[in-house]
Coordinates of C-alpha atoms and ligand atoms in Angstrom, one line a residue:
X1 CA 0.0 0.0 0.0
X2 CA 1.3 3.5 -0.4
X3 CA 0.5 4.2 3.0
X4 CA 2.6 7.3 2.2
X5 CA 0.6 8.8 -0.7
X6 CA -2.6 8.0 0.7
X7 CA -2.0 10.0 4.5
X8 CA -0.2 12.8 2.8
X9 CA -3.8 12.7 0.8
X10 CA -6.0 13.0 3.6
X11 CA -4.2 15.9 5.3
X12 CA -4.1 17.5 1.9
X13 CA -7.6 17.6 1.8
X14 CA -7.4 18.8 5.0
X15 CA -5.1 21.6 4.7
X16 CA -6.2 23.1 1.8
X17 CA -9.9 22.9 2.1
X18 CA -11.4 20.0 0.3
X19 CA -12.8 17.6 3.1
X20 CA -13.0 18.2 6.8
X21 CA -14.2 15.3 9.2
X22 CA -17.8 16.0 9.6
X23 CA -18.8 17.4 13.1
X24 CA -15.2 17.7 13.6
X25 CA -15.6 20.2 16.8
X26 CA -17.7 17.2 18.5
X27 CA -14.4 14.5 17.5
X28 CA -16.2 13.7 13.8
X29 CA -18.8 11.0 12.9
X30 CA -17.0 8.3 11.9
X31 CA -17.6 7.4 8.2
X32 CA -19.2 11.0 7.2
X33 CA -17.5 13.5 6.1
X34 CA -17.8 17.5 4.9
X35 CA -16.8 19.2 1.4
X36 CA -14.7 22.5 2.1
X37 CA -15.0 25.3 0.1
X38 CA -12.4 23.6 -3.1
X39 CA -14.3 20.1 -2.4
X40 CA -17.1 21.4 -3.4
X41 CA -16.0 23.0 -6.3
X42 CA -14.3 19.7 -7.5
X43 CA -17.3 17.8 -6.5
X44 CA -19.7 20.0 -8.5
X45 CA -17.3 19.4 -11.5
X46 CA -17.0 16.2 -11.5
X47 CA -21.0 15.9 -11.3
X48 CA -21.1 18.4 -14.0
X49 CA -18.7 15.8 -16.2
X50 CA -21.1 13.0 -15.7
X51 CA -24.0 15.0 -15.9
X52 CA -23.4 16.5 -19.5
X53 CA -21.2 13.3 -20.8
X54 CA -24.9 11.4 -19.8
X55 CA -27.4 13.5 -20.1
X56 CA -26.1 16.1 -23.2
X57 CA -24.1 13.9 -24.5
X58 CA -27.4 11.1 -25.1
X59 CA -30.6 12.5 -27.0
X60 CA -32.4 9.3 -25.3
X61 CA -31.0 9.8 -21.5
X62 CA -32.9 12.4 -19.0
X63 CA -32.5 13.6 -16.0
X64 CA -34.3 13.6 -12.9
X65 CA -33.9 14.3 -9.2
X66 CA -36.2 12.1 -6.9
X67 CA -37.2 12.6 -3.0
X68 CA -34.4 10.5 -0.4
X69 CA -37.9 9.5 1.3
X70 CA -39.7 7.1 -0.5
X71 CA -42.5 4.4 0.1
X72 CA -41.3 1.7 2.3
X73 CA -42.9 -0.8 0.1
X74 CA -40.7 0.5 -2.7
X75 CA -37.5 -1.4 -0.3
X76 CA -39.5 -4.9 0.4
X77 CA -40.2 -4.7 -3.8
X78 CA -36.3 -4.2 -4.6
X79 CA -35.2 -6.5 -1.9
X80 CA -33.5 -4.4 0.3
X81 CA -35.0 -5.4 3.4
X82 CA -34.8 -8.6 3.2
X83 CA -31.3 -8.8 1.5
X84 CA -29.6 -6.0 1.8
X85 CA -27.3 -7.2 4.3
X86 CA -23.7 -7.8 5.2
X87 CA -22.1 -10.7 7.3
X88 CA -21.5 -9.1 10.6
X89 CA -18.5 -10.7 13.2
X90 CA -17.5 -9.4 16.6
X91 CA -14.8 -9.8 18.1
X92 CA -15.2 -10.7 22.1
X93 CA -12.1 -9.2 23.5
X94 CA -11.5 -6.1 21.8
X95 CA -15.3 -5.5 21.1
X96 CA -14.6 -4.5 17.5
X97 CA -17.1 -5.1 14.8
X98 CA -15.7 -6.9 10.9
X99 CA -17.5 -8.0 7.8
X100 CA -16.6 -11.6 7.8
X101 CA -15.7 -11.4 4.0
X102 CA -13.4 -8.4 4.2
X103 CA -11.7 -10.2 6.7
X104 CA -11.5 -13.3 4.8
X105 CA -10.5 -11.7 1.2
X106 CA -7.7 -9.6 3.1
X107 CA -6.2 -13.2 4.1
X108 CA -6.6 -14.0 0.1
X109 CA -4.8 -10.7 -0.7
X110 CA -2.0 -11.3 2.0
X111 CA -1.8 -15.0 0.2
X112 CA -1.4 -13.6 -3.5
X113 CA 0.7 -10.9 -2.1
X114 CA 3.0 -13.8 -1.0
X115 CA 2.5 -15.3 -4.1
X116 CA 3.8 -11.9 -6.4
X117 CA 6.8 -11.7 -3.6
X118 CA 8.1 -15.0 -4.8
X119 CA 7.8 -13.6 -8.4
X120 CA 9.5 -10.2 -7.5
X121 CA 12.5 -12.4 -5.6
X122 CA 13.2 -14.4 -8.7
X123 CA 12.5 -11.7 -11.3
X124 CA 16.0 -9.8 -9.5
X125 CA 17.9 -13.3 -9.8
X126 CA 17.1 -14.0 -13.2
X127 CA 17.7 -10.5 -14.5
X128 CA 16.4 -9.8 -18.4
X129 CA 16.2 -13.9 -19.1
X130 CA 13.3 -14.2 -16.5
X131 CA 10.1 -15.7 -17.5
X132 CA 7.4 -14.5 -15.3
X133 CA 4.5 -16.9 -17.2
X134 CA 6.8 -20.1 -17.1
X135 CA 7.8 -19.3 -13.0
X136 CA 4.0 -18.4 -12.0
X137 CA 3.0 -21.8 -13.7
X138 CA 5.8 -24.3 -12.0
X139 CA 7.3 -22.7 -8.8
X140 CA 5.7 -24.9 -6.4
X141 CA 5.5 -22.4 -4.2
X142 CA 4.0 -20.0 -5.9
X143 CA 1.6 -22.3 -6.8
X144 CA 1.0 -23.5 -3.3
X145 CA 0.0 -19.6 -2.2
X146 CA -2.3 -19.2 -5.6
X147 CA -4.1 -22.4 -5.8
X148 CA -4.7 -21.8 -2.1
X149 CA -5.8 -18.2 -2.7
X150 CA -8.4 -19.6 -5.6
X151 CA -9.7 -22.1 -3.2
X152 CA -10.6 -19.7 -0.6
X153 CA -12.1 -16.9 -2.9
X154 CA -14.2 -20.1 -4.5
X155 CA -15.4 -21.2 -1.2
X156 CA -15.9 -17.7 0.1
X157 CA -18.2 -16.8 -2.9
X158 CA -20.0 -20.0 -2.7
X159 CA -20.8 -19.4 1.2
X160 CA -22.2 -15.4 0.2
X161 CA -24.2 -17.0 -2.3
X162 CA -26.0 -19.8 -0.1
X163 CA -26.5 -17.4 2.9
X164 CA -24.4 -19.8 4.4
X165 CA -22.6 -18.0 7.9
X166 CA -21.5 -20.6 9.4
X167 CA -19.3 -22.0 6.3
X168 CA -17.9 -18.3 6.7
X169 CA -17.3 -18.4 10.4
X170 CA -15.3 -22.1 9.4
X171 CA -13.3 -20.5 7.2
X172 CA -12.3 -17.5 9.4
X173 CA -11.0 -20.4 12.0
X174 CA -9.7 -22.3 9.5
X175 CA -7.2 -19.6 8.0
X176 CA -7.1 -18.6 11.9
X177 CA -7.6 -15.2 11.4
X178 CA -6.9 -13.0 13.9
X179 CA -8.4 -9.6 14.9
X180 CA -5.6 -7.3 13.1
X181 CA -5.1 -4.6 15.8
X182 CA -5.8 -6.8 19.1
X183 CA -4.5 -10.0 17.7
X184 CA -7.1 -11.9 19.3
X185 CA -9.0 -15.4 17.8
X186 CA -11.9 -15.1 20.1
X187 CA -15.0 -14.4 17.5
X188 CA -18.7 -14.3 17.8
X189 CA -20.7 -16.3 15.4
X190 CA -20.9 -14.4 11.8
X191 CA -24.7 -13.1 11.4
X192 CA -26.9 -11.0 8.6
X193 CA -26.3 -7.1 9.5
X194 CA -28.8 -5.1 7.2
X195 CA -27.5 -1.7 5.8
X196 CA -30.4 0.7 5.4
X197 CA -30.6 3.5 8.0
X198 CA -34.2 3.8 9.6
X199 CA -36.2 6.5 11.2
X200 CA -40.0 7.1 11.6
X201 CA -42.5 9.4 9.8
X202 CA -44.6 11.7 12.9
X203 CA -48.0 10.8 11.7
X204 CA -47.9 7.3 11.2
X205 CA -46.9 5.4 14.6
X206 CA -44.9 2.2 14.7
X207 CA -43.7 0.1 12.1
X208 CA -46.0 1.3 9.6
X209 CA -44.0 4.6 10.0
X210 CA -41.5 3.6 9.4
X211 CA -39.1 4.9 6.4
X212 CA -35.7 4.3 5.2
X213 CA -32.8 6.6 3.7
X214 CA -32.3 5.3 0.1
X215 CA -29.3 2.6 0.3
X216 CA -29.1 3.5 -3.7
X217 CA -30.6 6.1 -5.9
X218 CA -31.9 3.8 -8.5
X219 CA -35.0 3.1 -7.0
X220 CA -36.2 6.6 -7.5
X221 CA -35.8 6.0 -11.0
X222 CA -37.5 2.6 -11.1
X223 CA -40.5 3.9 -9.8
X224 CA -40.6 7.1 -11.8
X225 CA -40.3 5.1 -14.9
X226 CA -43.8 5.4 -16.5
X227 CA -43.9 8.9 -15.6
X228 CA -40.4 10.2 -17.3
X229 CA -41.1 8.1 -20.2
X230 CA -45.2 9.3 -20.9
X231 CA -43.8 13.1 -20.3
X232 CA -40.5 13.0 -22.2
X233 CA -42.4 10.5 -25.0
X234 CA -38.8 8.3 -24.9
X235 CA -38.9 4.7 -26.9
X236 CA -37.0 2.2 -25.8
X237 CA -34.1 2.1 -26.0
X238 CA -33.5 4.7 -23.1
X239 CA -32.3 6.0 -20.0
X240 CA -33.1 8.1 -16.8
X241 CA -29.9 9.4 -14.9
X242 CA -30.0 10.7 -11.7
X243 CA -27.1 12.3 -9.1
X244 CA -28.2 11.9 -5.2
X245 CA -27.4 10.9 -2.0
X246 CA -27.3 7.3 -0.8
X247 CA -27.1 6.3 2.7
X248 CA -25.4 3.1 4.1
X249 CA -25.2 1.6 7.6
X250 CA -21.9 0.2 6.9
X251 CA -20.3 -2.7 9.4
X252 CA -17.0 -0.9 8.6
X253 CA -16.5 2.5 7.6
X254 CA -13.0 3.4 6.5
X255 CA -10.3 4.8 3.8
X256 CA -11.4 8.1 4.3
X257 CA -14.2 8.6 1.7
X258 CA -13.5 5.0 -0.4
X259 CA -16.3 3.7 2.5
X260 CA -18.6 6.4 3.8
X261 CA -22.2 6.1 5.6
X262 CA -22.9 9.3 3.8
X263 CA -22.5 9.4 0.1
X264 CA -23.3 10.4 -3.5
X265 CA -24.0 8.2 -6.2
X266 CA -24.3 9.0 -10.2
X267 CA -26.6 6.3 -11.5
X268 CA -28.3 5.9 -14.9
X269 CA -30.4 3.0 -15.6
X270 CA -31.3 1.9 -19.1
X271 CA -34.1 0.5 -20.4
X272 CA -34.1 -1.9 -23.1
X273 CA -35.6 -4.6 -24.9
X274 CA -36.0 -8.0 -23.4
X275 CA -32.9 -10.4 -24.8
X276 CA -31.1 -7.1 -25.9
X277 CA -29.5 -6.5 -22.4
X278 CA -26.2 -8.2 -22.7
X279 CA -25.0 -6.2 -26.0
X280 CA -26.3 -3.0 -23.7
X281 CA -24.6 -4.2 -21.4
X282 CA -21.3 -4.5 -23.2
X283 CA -21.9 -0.8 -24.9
X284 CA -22.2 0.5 -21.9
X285 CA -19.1 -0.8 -20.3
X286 CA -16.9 0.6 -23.2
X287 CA -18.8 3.6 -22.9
X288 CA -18.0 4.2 -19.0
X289 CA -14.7 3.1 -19.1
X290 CA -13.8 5.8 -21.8
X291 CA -15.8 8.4 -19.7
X292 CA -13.1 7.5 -17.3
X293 CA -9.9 7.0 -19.5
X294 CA -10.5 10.7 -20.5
X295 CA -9.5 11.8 -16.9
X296 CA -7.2 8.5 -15.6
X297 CA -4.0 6.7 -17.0
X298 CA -5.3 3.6 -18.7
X299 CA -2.8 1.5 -16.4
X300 CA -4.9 2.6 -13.8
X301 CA -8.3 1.3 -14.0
X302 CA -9.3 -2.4 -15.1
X303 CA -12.2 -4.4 -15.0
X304 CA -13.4 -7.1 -13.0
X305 CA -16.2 -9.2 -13.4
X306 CA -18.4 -9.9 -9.6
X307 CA -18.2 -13.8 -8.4
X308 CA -20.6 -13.0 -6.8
X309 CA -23.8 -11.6 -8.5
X310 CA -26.5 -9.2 -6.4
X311 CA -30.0 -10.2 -6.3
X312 CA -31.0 -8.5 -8.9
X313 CA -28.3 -8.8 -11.6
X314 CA -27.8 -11.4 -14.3
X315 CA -24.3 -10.3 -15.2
X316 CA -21.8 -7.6 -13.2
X317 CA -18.9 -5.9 -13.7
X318 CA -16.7 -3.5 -11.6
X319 CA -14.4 -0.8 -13.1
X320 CA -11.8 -0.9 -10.8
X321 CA -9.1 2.3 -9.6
X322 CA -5.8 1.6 -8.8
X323 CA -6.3 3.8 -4.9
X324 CA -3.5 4.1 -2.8
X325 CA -4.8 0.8 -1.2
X326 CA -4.9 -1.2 -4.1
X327 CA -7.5 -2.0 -7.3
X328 CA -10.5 -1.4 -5.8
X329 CA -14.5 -0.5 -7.1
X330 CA -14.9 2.7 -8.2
X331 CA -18.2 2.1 -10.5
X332 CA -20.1 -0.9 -10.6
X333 CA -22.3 -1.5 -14.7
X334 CA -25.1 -4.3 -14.2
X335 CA -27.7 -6.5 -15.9
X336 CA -30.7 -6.1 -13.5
X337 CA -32.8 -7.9 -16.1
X338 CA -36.4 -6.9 -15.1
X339 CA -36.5 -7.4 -11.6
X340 CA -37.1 -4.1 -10.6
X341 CA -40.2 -3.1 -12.6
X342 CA -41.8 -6.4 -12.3
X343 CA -41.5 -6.4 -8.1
X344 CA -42.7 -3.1 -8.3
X345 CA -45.6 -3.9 -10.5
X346 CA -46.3 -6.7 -8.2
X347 CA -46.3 -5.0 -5.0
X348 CA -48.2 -1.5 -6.3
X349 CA -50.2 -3.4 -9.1
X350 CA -49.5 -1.0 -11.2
X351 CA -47.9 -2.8 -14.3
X352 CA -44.5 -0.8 -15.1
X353 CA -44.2 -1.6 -19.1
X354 CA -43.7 -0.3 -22.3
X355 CA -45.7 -0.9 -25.6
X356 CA -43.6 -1.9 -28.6
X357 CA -45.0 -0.1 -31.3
X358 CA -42.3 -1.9 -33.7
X359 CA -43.0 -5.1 -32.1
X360 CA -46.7 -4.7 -31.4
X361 CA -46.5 -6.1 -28.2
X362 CA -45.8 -4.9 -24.4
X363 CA -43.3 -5.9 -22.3
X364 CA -41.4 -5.1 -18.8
X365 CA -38.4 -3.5 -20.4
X366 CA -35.0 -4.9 -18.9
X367 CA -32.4 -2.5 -17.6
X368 CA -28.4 -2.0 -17.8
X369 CA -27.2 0.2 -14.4
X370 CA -24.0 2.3 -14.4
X371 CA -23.6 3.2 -10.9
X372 CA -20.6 5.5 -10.1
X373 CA -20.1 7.1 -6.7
X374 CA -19.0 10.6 -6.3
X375 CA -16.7 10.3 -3.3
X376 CA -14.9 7.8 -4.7
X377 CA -14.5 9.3 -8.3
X378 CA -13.2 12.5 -5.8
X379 CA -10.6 10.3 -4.7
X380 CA -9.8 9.1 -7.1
X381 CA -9.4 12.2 -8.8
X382 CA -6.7 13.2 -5.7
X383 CA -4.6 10.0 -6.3
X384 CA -4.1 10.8 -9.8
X385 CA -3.3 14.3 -9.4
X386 CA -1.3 14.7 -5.9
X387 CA 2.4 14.7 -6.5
X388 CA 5.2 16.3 -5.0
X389 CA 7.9 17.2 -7.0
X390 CA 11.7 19.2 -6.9
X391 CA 10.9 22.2 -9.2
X392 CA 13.7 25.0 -9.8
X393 CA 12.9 28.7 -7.5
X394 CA 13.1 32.1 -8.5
X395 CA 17.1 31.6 -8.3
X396 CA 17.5 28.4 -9.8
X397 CA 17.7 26.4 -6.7
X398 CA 15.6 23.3 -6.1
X399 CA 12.7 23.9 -4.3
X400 CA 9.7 21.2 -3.6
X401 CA 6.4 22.1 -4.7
X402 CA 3.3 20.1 -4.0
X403 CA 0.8 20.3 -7.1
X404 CA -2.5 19.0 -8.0
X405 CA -2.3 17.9 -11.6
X406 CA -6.1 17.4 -12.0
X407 CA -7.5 17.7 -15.7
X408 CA -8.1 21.6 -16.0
X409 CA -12.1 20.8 -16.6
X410 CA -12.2 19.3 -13.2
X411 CA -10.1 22.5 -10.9
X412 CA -11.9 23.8 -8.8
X413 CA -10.6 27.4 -9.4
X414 CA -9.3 27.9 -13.1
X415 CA -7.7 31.1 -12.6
X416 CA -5.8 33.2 -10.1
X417 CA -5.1 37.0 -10.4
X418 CA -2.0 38.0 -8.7
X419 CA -1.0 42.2 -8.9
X420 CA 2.8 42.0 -8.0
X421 CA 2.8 43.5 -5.0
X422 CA 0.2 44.4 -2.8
X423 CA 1.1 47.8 -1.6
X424 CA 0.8 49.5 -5.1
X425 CA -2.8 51.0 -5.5
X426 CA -1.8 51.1 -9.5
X427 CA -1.4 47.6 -9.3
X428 CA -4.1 46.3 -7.2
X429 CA -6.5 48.2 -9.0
X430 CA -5.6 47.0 -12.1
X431 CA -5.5 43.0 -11.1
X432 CA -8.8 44.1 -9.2
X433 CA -10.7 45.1 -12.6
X434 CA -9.2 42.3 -14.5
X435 CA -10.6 39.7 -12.1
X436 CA -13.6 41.4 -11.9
X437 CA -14.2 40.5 -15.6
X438 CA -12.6 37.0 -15.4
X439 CA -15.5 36.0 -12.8
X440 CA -18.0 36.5 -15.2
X441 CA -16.6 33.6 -17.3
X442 CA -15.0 30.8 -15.1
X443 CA -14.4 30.4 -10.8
X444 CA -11.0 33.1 -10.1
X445 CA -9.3 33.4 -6.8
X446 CA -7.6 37.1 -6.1
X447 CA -4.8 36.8 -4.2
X448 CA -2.3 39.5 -3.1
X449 CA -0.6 37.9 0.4
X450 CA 2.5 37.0 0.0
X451 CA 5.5 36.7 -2.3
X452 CA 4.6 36.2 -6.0
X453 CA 6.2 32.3 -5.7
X454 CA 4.2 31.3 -2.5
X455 CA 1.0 32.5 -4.0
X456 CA 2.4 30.3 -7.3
X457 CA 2.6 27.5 -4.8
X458 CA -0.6 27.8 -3.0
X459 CA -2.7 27.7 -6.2
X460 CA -0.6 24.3 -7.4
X461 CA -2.0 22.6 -4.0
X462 CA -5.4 23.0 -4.9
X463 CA -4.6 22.8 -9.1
X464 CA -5.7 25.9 -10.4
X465 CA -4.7 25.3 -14.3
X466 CA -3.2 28.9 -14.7
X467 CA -2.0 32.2 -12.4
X468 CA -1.8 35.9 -14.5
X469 CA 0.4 38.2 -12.8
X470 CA -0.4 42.0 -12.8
X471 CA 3.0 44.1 -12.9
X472 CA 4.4 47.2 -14.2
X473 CA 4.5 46.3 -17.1
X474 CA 0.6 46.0 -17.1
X475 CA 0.3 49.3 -16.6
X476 CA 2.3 50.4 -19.7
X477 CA 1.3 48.0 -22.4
X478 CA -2.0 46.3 -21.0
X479 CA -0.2 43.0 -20.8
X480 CA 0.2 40.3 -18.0
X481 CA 2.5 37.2 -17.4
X482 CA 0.3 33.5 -17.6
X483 CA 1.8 30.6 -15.7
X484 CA 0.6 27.2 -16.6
X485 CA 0.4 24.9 -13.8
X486 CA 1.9 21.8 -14.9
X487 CA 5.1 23.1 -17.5
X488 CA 5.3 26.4 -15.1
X489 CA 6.0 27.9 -17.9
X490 CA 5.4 32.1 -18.1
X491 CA 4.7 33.5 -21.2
X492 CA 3.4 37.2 -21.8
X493 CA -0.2 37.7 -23.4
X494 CA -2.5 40.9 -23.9
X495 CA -4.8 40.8 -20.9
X496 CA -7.3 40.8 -23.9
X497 CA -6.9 37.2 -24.3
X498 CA -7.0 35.9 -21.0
X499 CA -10.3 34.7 -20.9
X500 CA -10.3 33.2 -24.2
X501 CA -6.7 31.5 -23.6
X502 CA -8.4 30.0 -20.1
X503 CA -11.6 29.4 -21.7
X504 CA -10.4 27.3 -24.0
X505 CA -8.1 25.0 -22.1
X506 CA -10.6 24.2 -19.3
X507 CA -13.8 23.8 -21.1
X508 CA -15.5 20.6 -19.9
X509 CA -16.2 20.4 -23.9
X510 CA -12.6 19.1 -24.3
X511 CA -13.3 16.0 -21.9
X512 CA -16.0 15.3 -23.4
X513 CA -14.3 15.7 -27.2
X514 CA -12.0 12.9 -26.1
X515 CA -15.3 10.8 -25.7
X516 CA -17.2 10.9 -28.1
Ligands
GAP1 N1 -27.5 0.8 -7.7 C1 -26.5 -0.1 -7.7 C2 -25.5 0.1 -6.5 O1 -25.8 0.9 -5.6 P1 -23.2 -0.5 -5.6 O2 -22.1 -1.3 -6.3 O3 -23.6 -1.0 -4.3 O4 -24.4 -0.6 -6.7 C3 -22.4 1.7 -6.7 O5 -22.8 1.0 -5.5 C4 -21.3 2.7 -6.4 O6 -21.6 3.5 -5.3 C5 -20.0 1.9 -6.0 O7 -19.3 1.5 -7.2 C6 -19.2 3.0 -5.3 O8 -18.6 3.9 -6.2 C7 -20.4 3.8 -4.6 N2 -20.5 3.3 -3.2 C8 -21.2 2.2 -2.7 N3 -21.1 2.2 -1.4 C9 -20.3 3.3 -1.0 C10 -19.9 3.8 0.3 N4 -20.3 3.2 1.4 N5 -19.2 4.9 0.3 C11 -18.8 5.5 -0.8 N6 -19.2 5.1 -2.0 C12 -20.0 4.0 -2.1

C-alpha cells in the first residue's frame, strides 16, 4: 500500500480545504464526512462531467432528481429489506465489529501478495532472461500460495451466495484469522447485519411509520419510470440518470471517503428490450470506461467481473481504480434484467411496461445500471493528481512544490489574479478590474498575500490550471504574465486574451471531445 501517498492525501484535503471530518468540533462522525470550500467546487465538477457526458451527450438519456424519502414498500419490492445485508463478526475481547468477508478476502490478498513476492525475488535473480509466465505456472511455491488463494475466494463466494454464515465463520477459523489490531482469535458467530438507516415518519406510529434513507438512488428511477417516459415521450431504448445521496449503515467505515455512511451516487439506468441486455450491457461498459480514461491513466483502472452476483443482476462488472490501497471499485455497470419493474408492479399493481409499437407487443423492459459514486470518483481524482515534486525557485535552486495535476475541466478554481505586490494602489486596482471580468466567465481566486512564488505555490496545491500576474508592465502595455500549472512555464499575453486562452483549455467540452 502507499500508506505514504494515501495520509499525505488525507491531510491535503485537509489543509487546503477540500474535506473536513464531519462534526469535527464534536471529534467527527465516523464514516461521514464535509466538502470545504475547493471540495465542493471539485465535486460539483465532476458531477457536471457526468451529468453533461450522460445527459447532453445522449438524445435518449434524462435527468431527474427524486425525494431520499420514498414508500417503504418500494424497499421490500427491490429487496433491500430482506437482502440487503452484510455478514457481521464481533470480536469478544477487543469488542470491535468486521464483515466476515473483508476479513476473509484480506487473508486471500495477504496469500497472493505472498505469491507476487516469490515472483518479484526471482525476477532480480534471473535478470532480463526471467520468465514471469513459465515461474508463475511451476514454482511450487508460488503455486502452493495461488491455488490456495483460488480455493478460498471459491469457497468464500460460494458461502455469500448460499446465505451460508457458518461455512464463513469455518473459514475464518480455519485460516485462523486474527483480529488485526488486538490479535485476538476469540469471534462471535458471523450473522446478517442489514445496511439501510431507519427512522419514523410523525404521523404514522410504529412500524408502519417507518421509512428508510435510500441505500441507492436507482430506486427513484425505477419507480418514476412510466412517468419520465409518458412526459419525455422516450422509446426504448432509453435512460433516466440521476445524481443523489445514498445512505449506508456500513459494518465498517474506512479509507477516508473509499467507505462512507454518507455518500453520493451518479446512477443511470437503461431501459431496453428483453434479450437485448447483454450487447447493452457491453456498450455500456466501453462507454463508461472511456468516460473514465478521458481523466485517468489507462494502467490505472481495469475491469473485473463480480463472483458474486446481487439479487438482482444477471451479469456484473466493476471498473476498478488503482487507490493508494490497491485495485479497488470505483463504478459498478449491471444486468438487472427486469426485476425491478416487475417487483414493483407486483407490490403496487400498477404494471410498469412499455408498448412496442415496432413489435406490437408490451413488455417489462430490462435495464443496464451504471452506478458510479462521487466520493470515490473524488478520490480518485486526488490520487491521480497529488504529486510532489523538486521544481527550480526564482534563483534556480531546487525547491519542492506540491501540485494537483487534476485535468483543468475538473479544478476547482481555473484562474488566479496576482498584482505584484500588494502595496501598489496602480497595481491592485488594475489586477482588481481584470478579475472582476474574469469572474464572469470561469471560478478566479484574487490573491495579493504573500511573495509572488508562494502564491504560485498555493494555487498548485489546490490545481488551479493557470496564475496571471499583474506588474508594471501592465500598466504600460495592458499585458500580464500567464503561468501554466503543470510546465510552469510564463509567457506574456494581452490581458485581452485571457479569458479566451483560459476558456479554452478548461472547457468541460474538451473531456468530453475525447469521448465521443
Ligand atoms: N444501484 C447499484 C448500486 O448501488 P453498488 O455497487 O452498491 O451498486 C455503486 O454501488 C457505487 O456506489 C460503487 O461503485 C461506489 O462507487 C459507490 N459506493 C457504494 N457504497 C459506498 C460507500 N459506502 N461509500 C462511498 N461510495 C460507495
Amino acid at each position: 500500500m502507499q500508506e505514504d501517498l494515501f495520509k499525505r492525501l488525507v491531510s491535503h484535503c485537509k489543509e487546503y480545504g477540500f474535506i473536513y471530518p464531519s462534526s469535527e468540533v464534536y471529534d467527527g462522525l465516523n464514516g461521514v464526512y464535509d466538502y470545504g470550500p475547493y471540495g465542493v467546487e471539485l465535486k460539483n465538477n465532476i458531477k457536471e462531467y457526468w451529468w453533461r457526458a450522460m445527459v447532453q451527450m445522449h438524445e435518449n438519456i434524462t435527468g431527474i432528481d427524486s425525494a431520499i424519502f420514498m414508500h417503504p414498500l418500494i424497499w421490500k419490492a427491490s429487496g433491500h429489506v430482506d437482502a440487503f445485508n452484510d455478514p457481521l463478526i464481533d470480536n469478544k475481547d477487543s469488542k470491535k465489529r468486521f464483515r466476515a468477508d473483508v476479513l476473509i478476502e484480506n487473508e486471500i490478498d495477504k496469500m497472493m501478495g505472498k505469491a507476487d513476492k516469490e515472483v518479484e525475488k526471482a525476477a532480480k535473480r534471473f535478470g532480463d532472461s526471467f520468465d514471469e509466465a513459465m515461474f508463475r505456472s511451476t514454482n511450487p511455491r508460488v503455486l502452493e500460495y495461488t491455488q490456495k488463494a483460488e480455493a478460498v475466494e471459491k469457497r468464500l463466494a460460494n458461502a455469500m451466495k448460499a446465505n451460508d454464515m457458518a461455512d464463513l465463520k469455518a473459514i475464518i477459523e480455519e485460516l485462523g484469522i486474527a483480529d488485526p489490531d488486538s490479535g485476538s482469535r476469540n469471534w462471535t458467530e458471523v450473522r446478517q447485519f442489514n445496511l439501510m438507516f431507519s427512522t419514523q415518519m410523525s404521523n404514522i406510529a410504529g412500524e408502519e411509520g417507518k421509512l428508510y434513507l435510500r441505500p441507492e438512488t436507482a430506486q427513484g428511477i425505477f419507480v418514476n419510470f412510466l412517468n419520465v417516459q409518458k412526459t419525455t415521450r422516450q422509446k426504448i431504448p432509453f435512460g433516466i440518470a440521476q445524481i443523489g445521496k445514498a445512505f449506508r449503515n456500513e459494518i465498517v467505515a474506512r479509507q477516508f471517503i473509499f467507505r462512507m455512511r454518507e455518500f453520493e451516487q451518479m446512477e443511470m439506468q437503461f431501459f431496453v428490450r428483453p434479450g437485448t441486455e447483454m450487447e447493452w450491457y457491453n456498450t455500456w461498459k466501453e462507454r463508461r470506461m472511456a468516460w473514465h480514461r478521458a481523466v485517468t491513466p489507462e494502467e490505472k483502472l481495469k475491469f473485473k467481473d463480480h463472483d458474486n452476483l446481487a439479487h438482482y443482476a444477471n451479469a456484473a462488472v466493476d471498473i476498478q481504480f488503482d487507490f493508494p490501497f490497491g485495485f479497488k471499485e470505483l463504478e459498478g455497470i449491471h444486468s438487472r434484467t427486469d426485476f425491478d419493474l416487475s417487483s414493483h408492479s407486483e407490490l403496487s399493481g400498477k404494471k410498469m411496461q412499455f408498448f412496442d409499437p415496432e413489435l406490437n407487443e408490451h413488455y417489462t423492459p430490462f435495464v443496464v445500471e451504471t452506478s458510479v459514486g462521487c466520493d470515490r470518483m473524488f478520490l480518485a481524482m486526488l490520487s491521480n493528481a497529488l504529486v510532489e515534486e523538486t521544481v527550480p525557485d526564482a534563483q534556480g535552486e531546487d525547491s519542492s512544490r506540491t501540485v494537483l495535476r487534476l485535468a483543468p475541466a475538473l479544478a476547482p478554481v481555473k484562474c488566479a489574479v496576482l498584482p505584484l505586490l500588494k502595496n501598489k494602489e496602480e497595481l491592485v486596482g488594475k489586477a482588481r478590474e481584470i478579475f472582476d471580468k474574469l469572474k464572469f466567465h470561469f471560478l478566479c481566486q484574487y490573491d495579493e498575500k504573500d511573495a509572488v512564488g508562494r502564491r504560485y505555490r498555493r494555487q498548485d496545491a489546490i490545481g488551479t490550471p493557470y496564475c496571471i500576474t499583474i506588474d508594471f508592465e501592465t500598466l504600460e502595455n495592458d499585458t500580464v504574465t500567464i503561468r501554466e500549472r503543470d510546465s510552469m512555464k510564463q509567457e506574456r499575453i494581452p490581458v485581452g486574451d485571457v479569458a479566451r486562452i483560459v476558456s479554452e483549455n478548461t472547457d468541460m467540452r474538451l473531456l468530453l471531445e475525447q469521448i465521443a
